[in-house]
Coordinates of C-alpha atoms and ligand atoms in Angstrom, one line a residue:
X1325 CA -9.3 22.4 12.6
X1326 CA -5.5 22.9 13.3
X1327 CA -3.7 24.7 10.7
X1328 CA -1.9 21.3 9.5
X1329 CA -5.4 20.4 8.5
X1330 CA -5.8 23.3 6.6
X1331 CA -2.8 22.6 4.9
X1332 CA -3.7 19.3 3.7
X1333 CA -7.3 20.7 3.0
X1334 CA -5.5 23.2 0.3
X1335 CA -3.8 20.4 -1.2
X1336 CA -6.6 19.3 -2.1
X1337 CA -8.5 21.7 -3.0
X1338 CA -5.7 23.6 -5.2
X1339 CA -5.3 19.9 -7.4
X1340 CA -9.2 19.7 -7.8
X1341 CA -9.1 23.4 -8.6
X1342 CA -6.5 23.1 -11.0
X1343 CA -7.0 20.4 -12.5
X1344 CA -8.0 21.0 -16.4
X1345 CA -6.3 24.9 -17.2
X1346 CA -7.2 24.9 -20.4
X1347 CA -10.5 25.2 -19.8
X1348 CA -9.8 28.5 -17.8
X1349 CA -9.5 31.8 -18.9
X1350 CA -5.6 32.7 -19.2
X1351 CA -6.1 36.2 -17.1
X1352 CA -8.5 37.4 -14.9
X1353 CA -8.1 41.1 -13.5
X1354 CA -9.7 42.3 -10.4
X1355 CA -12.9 43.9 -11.0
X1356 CA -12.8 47.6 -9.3
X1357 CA -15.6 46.6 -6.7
X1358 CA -13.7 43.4 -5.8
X1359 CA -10.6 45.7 -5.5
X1360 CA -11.8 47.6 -2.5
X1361 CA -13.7 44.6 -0.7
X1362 CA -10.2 43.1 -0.8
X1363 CA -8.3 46.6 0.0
X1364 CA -10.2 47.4 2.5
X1365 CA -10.3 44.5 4.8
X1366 CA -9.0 46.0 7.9
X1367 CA -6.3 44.4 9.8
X1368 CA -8.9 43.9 12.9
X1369 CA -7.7 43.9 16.9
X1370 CA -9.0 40.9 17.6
X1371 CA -7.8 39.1 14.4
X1372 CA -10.4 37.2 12.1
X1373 CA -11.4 33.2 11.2
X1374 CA -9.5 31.5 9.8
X1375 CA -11.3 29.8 7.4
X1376 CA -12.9 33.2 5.9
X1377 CA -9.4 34.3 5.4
X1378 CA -8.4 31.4 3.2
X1379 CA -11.8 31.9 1.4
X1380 CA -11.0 35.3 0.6
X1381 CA -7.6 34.1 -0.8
X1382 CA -8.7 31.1 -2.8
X1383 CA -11.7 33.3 -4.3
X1384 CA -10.8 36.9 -4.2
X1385 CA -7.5 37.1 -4.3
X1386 CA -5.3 33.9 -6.6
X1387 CA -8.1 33.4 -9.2
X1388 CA -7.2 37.0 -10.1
X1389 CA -4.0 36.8 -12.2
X1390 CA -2.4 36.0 -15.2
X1391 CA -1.8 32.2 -15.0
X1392 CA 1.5 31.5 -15.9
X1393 CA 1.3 27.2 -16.8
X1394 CA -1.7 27.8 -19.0
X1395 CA -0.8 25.6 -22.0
X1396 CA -2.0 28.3 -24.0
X1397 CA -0.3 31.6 -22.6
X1398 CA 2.3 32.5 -24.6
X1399 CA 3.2 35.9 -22.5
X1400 CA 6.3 37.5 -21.4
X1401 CA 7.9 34.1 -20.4
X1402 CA 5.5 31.8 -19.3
X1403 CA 5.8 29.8 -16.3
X1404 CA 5.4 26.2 -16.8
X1405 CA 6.0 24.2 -13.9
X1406 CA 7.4 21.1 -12.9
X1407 CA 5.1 19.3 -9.9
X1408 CA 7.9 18.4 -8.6
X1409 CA 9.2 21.9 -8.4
X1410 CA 6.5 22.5 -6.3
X1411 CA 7.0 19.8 -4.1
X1412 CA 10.7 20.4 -3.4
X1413 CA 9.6 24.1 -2.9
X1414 CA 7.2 23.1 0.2
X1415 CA 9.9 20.7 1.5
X1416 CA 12.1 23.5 2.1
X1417 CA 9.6 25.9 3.3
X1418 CA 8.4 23.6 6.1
X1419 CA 11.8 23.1 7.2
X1420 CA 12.7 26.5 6.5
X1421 CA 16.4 26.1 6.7
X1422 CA 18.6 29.4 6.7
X1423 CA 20.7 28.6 3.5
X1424 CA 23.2 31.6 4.1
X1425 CA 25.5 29.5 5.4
X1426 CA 27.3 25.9 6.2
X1427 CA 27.1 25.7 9.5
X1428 CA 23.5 26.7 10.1
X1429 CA 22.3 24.4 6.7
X1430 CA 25.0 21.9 5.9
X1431 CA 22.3 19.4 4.2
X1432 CA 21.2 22.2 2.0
X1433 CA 24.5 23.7 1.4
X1434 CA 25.8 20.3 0.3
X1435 CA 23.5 19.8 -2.7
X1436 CA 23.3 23.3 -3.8
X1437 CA 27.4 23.5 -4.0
X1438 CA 27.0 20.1 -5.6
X1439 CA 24.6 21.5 -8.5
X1440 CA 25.9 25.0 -8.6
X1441 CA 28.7 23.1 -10.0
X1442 CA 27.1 20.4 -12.3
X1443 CA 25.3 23.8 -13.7
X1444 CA 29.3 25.3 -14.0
X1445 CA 30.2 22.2 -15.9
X1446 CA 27.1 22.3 -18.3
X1447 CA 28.8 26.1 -19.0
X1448 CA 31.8 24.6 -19.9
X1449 CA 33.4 25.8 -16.8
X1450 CA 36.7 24.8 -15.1
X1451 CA 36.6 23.8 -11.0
X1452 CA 37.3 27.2 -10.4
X1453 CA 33.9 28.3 -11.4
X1454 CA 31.3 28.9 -8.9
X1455 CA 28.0 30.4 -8.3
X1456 CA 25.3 31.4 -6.1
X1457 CA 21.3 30.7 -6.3
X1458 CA 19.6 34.0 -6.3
X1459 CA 16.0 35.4 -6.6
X1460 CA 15.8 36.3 -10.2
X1461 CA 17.8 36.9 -13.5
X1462 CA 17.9 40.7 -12.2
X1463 CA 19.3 40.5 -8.9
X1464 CA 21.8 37.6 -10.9
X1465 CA 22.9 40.8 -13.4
X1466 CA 23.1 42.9 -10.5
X1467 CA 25.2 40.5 -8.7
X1468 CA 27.5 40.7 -11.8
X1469 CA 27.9 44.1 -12.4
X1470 CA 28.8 44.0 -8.8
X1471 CA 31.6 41.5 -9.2
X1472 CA 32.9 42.8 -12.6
X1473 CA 32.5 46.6 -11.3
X1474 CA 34.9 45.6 -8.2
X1475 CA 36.8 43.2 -10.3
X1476 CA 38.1 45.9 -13.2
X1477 CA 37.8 49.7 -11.5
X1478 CA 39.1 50.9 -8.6
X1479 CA 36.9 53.4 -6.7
X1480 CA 38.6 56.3 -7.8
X1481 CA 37.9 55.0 -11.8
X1482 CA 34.0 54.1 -11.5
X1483 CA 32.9 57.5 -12.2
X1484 CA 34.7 56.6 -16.1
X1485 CA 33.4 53.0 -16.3
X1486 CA 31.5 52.6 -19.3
X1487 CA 29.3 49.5 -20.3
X1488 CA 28.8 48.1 -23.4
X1489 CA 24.6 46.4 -24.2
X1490 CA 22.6 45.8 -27.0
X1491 CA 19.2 47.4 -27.8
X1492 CA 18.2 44.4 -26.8
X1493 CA 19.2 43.9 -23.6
X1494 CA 16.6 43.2 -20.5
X1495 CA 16.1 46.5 -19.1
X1496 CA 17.1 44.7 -15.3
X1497 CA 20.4 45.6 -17.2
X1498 CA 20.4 49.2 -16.9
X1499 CA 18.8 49.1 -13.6
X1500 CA 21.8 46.9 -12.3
X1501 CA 24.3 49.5 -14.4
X1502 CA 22.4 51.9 -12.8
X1503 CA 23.1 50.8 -9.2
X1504 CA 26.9 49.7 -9.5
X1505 CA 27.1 53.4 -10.6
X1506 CA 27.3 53.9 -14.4
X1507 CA 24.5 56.3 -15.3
X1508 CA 22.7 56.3 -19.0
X1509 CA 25.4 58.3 -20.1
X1510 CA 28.1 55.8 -20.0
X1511 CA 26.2 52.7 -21.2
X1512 CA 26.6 52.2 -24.8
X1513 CA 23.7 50.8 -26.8
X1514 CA 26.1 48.3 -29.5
X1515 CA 24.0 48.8 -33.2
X1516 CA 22.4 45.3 -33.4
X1517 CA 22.3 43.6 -37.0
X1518 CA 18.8 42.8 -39.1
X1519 CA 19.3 39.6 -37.3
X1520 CA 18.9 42.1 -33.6
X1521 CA 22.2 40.4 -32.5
X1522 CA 25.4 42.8 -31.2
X1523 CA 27.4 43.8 -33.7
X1524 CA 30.9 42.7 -32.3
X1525 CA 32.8 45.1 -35.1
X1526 CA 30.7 48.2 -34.1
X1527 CA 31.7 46.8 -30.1
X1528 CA 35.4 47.0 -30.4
X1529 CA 35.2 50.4 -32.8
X1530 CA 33.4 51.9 -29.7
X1531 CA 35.8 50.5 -26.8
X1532 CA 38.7 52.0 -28.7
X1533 CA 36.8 55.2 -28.6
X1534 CA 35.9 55.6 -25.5
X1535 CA 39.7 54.5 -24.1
X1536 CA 41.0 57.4 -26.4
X1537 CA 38.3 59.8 -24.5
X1538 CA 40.1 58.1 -21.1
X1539 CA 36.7 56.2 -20.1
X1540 CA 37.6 52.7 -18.6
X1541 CA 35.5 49.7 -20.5
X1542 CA 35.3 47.5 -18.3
X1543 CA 32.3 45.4 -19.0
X1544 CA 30.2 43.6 -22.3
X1545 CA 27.1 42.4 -21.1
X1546 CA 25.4 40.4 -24.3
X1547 CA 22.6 37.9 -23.8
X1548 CA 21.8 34.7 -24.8
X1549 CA 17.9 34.6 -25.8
X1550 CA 16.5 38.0 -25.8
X1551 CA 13.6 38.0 -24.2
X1552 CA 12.2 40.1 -27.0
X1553 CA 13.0 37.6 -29.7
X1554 CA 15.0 34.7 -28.3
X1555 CA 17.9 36.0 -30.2
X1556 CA 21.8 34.9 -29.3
X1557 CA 24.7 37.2 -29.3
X1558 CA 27.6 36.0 -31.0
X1559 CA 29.1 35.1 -28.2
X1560 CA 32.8 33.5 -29.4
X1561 CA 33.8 36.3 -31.4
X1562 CA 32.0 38.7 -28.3
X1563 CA 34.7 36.8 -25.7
X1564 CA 36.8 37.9 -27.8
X1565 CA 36.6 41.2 -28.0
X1566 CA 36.2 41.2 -24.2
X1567 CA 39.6 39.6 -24.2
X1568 CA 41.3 42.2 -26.4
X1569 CA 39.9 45.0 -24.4
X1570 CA 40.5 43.2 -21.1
X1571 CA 37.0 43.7 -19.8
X1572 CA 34.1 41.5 -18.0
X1573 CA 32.1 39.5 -19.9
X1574 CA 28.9 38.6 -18.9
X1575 CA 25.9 36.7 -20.7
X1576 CA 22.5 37.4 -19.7
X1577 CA 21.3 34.4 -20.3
X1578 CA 18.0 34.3 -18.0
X1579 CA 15.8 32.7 -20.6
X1580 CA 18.2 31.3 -23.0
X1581 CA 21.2 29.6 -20.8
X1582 CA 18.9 26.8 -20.2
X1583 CA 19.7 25.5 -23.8
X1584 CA 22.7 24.4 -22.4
X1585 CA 20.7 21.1 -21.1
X1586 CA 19.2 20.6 -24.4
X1587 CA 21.4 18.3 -26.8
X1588 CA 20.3 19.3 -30.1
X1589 CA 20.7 22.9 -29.4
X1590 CA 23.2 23.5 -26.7
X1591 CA 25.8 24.4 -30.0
X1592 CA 24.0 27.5 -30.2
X1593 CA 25.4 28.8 -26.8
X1594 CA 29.2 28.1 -28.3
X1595 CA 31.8 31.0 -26.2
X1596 CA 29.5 31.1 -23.4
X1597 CA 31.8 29.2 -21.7
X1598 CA 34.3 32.3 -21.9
X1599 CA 31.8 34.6 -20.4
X1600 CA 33.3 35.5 -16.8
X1601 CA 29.3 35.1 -15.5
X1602 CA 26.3 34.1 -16.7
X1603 CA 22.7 34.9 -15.1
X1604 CA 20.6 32.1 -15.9
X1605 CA 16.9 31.5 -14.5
X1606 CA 15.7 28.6 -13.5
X1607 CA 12.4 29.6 -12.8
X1608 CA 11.8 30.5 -16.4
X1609 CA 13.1 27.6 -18.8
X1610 CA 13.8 24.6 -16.0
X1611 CA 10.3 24.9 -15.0
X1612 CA 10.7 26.2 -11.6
X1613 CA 8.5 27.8 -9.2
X1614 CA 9.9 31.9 -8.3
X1615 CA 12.4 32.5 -7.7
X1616 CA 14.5 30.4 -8.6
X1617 CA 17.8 31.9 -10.7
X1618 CA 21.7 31.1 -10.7
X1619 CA 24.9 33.8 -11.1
X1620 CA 27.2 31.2 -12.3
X1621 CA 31.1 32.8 -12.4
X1622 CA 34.1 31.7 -14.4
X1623 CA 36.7 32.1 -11.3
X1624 CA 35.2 32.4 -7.7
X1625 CA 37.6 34.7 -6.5
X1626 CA 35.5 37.5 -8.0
X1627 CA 32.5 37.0 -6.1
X1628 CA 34.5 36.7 -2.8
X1629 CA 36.4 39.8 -3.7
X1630 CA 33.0 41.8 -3.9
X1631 CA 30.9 39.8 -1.3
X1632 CA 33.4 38.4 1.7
X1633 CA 33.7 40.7 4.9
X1634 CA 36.5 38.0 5.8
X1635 CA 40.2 39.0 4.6
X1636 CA 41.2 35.4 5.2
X1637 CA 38.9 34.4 2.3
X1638 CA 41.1 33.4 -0.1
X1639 CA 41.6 30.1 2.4
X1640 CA 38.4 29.5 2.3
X1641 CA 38.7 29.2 -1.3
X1642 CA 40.5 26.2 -1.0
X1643 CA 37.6 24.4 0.8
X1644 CA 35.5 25.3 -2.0
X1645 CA 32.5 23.0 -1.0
X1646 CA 32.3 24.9 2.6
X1647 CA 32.2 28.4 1.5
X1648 CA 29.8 30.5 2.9
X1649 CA 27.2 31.9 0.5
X1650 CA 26.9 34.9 2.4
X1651 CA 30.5 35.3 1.4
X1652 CA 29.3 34.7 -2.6
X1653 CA 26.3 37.2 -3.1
X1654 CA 24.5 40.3 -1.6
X1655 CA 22.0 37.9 0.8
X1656 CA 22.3 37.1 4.3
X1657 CA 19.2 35.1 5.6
X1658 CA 17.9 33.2 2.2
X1659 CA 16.0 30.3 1.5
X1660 CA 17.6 27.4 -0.4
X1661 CA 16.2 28.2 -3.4
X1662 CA 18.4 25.4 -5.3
X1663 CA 16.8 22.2 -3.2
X1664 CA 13.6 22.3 -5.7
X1665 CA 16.0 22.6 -9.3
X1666 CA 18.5 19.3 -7.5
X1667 CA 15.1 17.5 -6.9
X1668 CA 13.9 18.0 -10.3
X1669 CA 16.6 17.1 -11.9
X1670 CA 17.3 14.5 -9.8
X1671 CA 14.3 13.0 -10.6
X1672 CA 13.6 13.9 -14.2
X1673 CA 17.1 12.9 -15.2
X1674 CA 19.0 15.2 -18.0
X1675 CA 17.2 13.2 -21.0
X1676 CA 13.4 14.0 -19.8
X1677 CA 14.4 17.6 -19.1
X1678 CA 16.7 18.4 -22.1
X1679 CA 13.5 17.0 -24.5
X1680 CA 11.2 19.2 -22.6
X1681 CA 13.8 22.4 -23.7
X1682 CA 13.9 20.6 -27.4
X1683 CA 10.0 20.7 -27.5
X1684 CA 9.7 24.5 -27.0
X1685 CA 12.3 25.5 -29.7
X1686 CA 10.4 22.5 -32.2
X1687 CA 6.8 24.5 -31.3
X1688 CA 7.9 28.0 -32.1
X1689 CA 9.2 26.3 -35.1
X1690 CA 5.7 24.5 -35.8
X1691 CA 4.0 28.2 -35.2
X1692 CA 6.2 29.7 -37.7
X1693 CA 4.7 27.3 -39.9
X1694 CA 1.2 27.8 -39.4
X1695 CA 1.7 31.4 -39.2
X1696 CA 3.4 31.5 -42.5
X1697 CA 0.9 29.3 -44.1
X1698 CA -1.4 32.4 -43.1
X1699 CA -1.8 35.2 -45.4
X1700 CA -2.7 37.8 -43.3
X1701 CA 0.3 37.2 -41.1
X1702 CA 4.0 38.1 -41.4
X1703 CA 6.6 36.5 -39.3
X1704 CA 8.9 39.8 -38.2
X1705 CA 12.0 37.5 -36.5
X1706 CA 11.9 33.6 -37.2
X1707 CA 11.0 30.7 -34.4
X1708 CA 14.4 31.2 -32.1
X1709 CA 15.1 29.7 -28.9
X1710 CA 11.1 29.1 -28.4
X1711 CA 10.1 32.8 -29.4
X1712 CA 8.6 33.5 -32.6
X1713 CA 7.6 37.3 -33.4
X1714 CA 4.8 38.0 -36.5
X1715 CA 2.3 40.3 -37.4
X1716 CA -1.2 41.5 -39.8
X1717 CA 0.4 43.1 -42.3
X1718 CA -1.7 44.7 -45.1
X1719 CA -0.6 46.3 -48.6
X1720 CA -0.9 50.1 -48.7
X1721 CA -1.3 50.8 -44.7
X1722 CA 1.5 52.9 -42.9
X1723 CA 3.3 52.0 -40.2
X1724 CA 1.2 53.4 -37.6
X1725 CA -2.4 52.0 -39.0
X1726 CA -0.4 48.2 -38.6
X1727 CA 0.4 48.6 -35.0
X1728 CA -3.1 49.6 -33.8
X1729 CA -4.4 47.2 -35.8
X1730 CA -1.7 44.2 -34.1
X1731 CA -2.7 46.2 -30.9
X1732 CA -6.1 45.5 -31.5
X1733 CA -5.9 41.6 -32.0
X1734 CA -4.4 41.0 -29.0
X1735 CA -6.5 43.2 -27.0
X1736 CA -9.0 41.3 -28.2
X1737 CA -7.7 37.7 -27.7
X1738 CA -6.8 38.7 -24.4
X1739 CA -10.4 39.4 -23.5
X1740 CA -11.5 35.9 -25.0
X1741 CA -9.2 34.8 -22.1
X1742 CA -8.6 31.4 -24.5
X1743 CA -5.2 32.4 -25.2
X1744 CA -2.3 35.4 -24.1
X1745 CA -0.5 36.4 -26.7
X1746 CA 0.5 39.8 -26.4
X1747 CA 2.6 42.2 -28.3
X1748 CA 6.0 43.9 -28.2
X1749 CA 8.2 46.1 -30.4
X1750 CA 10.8 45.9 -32.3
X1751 CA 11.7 48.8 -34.3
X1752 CA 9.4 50.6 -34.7
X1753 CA 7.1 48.3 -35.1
X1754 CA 4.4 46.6 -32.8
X1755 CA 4.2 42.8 -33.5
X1756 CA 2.2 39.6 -32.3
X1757 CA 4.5 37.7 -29.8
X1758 CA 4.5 34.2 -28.6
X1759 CA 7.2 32.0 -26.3
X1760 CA 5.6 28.6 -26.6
X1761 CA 7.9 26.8 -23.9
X1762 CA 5.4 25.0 -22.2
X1763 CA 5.7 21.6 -22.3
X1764 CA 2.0 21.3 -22.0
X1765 CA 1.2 23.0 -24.8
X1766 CA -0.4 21.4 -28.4
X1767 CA 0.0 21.5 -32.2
X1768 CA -4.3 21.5 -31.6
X1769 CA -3.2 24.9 -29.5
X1770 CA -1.0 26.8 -31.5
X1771 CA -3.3 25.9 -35.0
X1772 CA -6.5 27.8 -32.8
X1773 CA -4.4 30.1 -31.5
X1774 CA -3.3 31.5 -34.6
X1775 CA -7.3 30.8 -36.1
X1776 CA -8.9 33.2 -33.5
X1777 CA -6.3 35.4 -33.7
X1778 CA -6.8 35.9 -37.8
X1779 CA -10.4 36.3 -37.2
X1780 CA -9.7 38.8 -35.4
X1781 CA -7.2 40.4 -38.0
X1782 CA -10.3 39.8 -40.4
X1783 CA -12.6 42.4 -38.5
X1784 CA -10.1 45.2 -39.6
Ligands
LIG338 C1 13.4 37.6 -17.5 C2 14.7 38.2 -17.9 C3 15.5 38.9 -16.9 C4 15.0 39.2 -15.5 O1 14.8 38.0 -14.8 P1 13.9 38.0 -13.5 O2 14.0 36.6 -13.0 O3 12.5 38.3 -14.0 O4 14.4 39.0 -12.5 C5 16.8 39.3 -17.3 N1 17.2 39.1 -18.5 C6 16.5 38.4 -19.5 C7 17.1 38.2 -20.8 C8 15.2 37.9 -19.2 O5 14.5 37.3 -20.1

């Protein structure tokens, strides 16, 4: 067989494979013997078969993981994905254009400029926004702090730049605070309120502070859906502040910025369109295949200011359409990771995908009804943005008796392999949490979800 025979062989094989996930376990982990067969396979001189290769991938290596469109993992974020994500994702790896540029990927560079800025307008941005497709919601933070950094100190002032976050905030925060130079020390962790948001009063107290001590503030980076708990900073009355205080603000809205397609709850994302960038994922809540994020920016000066080797870029700024996006972000050689998000949406329209986001918030809703219909459950933060966050709760045991005991039940459900729901903290406390975005997933799912899991509360 040639390898195009192969190709259309795995096809096959992965839809017959794949067919009915529910009836699969949501993880599987590598057993310690198959870890070694696998480890060990020598990289051999004279090569191996082809066929036992693929073998050893198809069984050994993909069956072990967590599976990310299981209808009934409610992990981390889970991945539910759009077939036609997929499909646009193998159109541009066969053709494998180089998207760092115009000249050497016009076709490619044409639709993701187009969307970049359909995605600008959904933000409420002017024509002077732009944006870049990156890898991830981390390297879109990184990208960022990079702009804002260069944007707001000069290099003889980063070593007082001092950052303003949440206790919420995604820890690829502090790792791109981290790189741009601001160390632990100069990050300030903003008291968050019993609702987790930033508090913006406590925000502007400390940025007066610190400019008496002769720090430079120069960025607020809040986020829109906490991963944690799907909370949204205030973000108007944040921009604000920002604005006062002359500093960059940015929204971290990996998971959360996709509410901007949904029409009954885009309202909840009000200010975002002050932010001067916003990370937003699209491999997370627009059902993408990785990587697949976006670093939108409010004036796309700032990106060429930290990214273009060309002085003359400012005339390139008037061809907008044509800019390089090696001139926009840290990437030379990249993929065009925007052709599979233009096909979806292309396809699915704005109605079809905006009810998809609608359905997530509505199931987190419909859990926090089950779960409060529960006695042995307590919900810790309501149903937000598709994350709800509960827990067995028990008269008379402390603190630390409750969180082995929610420790426990998802240990144990996670063995069961019929559902992932695993746990998180929040102060202090370890808590059941679920992110029920997947389109795929049922009332029937969430209702014996929430059964196993209080059988297993029952054992205790
Ligand atoms: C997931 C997430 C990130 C990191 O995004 P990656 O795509 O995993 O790099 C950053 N911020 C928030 C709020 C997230 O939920």
């Amino acid at each position: 067989m040639e390898i195009k025979d192969y190709m259309k062989q795995f096809i096959d094989d992965y839809y017959e494979e794949n067919e009915d996930l529910r009836s699969k376990k949501t993880i599987e982990l590598i057993e310690h013997n198959d870890f070694s067969e696998l480890s060990e396979l020598d990289i051999l001189s004279t090569g191996r078969n082809v066929e036992d290769m693929i073998q050893v991938l198809q069984e050994k290596v993909y069956p072990n993981r967590l599976i990310g469109e299981h209808p009934r993992n409610f992990a981390f974020i889970p991945a539910p994905i759009e077939e036609i994500s997929k499909l646009g994702d193998l159109i541009n790896l066969m053709h494998n254009p180089n998207a760092c540029g115009w000249y050497p990927s016009s076709g490619t560079a044409t639709i993701e400029h187009s969307l970049i800025n359909w995605l600008c307008q959904q933000a409420g941005y002017t024509e002077d926004g732009t944006g870049i497709f990156v890898s991830g919601g981390s390297t879109a933070n990184l990208t960022a702090a990079i702009a804002a950094r260069d944007g707001l100190l000069t290099p003889e002032e980063i070593p007082f730049g001092v950052a303003y976050i949440s206790n919420q905030a995604h820890h690829s925060i502090n790792k791109a605070l981290h790189v741009v130079g601001i160390p632990e020390s100069r990050i300030r962790r903003i008291k968050t309120d019993a609702l987790l948001k930033i508090d913006p009063i406590a925000l502007e107290e400390q940025i007066k502070l610190d400019k008496e001590k002769g720090l430079k503030p120069f960025i607020i980076m809040a986020t829109a859906g906490t991963t944690n708990a799907g909370v949204i900073d205030p973000l108007a009355e944040i921009a604000d502040v920002a604005k006062r205080n002359q500093v960059w603000f940015h929204v971290d809205g990996a998971f959360g910025a996709s509410l901007l397609l949904s029409k009954s709850y885009s309202h909840l994302l009000k200010g975002i369109e002050e932010a001067d960038s916003i990370t937003w994922d699209a491999h997370k809540w627009l059902f993408q295949t990785y990587s697949c994020a976006m670093l939108l920016v409010k004036h796309r000066s700032s990106l060429l200011n930290s990214f273009s080797e060309q002085p003359e870029y400012l005339e390139d700024a008037h061809q907008a359409d044509r800019t390089d996006f090696w001139d926009l972000g840290i990437e030379l050689s990249r993929p065009a990771r925007g052709v599979k998000l233009w096909l979806t949406l292309q396809t699915l329209g704005t109605e079809k995908i905006g009810e998809q986001i609608d359905a997530g918030v509505k199931l987190a809703e419909f859990t926090q009804s089950v779960i409060e219909g529960n006695p042995l459950f307590e919900v810790i933060t309501p149903a937000q943005a598709g994350i709800i966050n509960f827990r067995y709760q028990k008269e008379g045991l402390d603190t630390e008796t409750l969180n082995h005991i929610n420790t426990k039940i998802s240990e144990k459900m996670i063995a069961t392999g019929f559902s992932q729901v695993i746990t998180t903290k929040l102060n202090g406390m370890v808590v059941l949490r679920m992110c029920t975005i997947s389109p795929n997933t049922t009332h029937q799912d969430i209702e014996e979800t929430i059964e196993r899991l209080s059988d297993f509360a029952k054992d205790n």
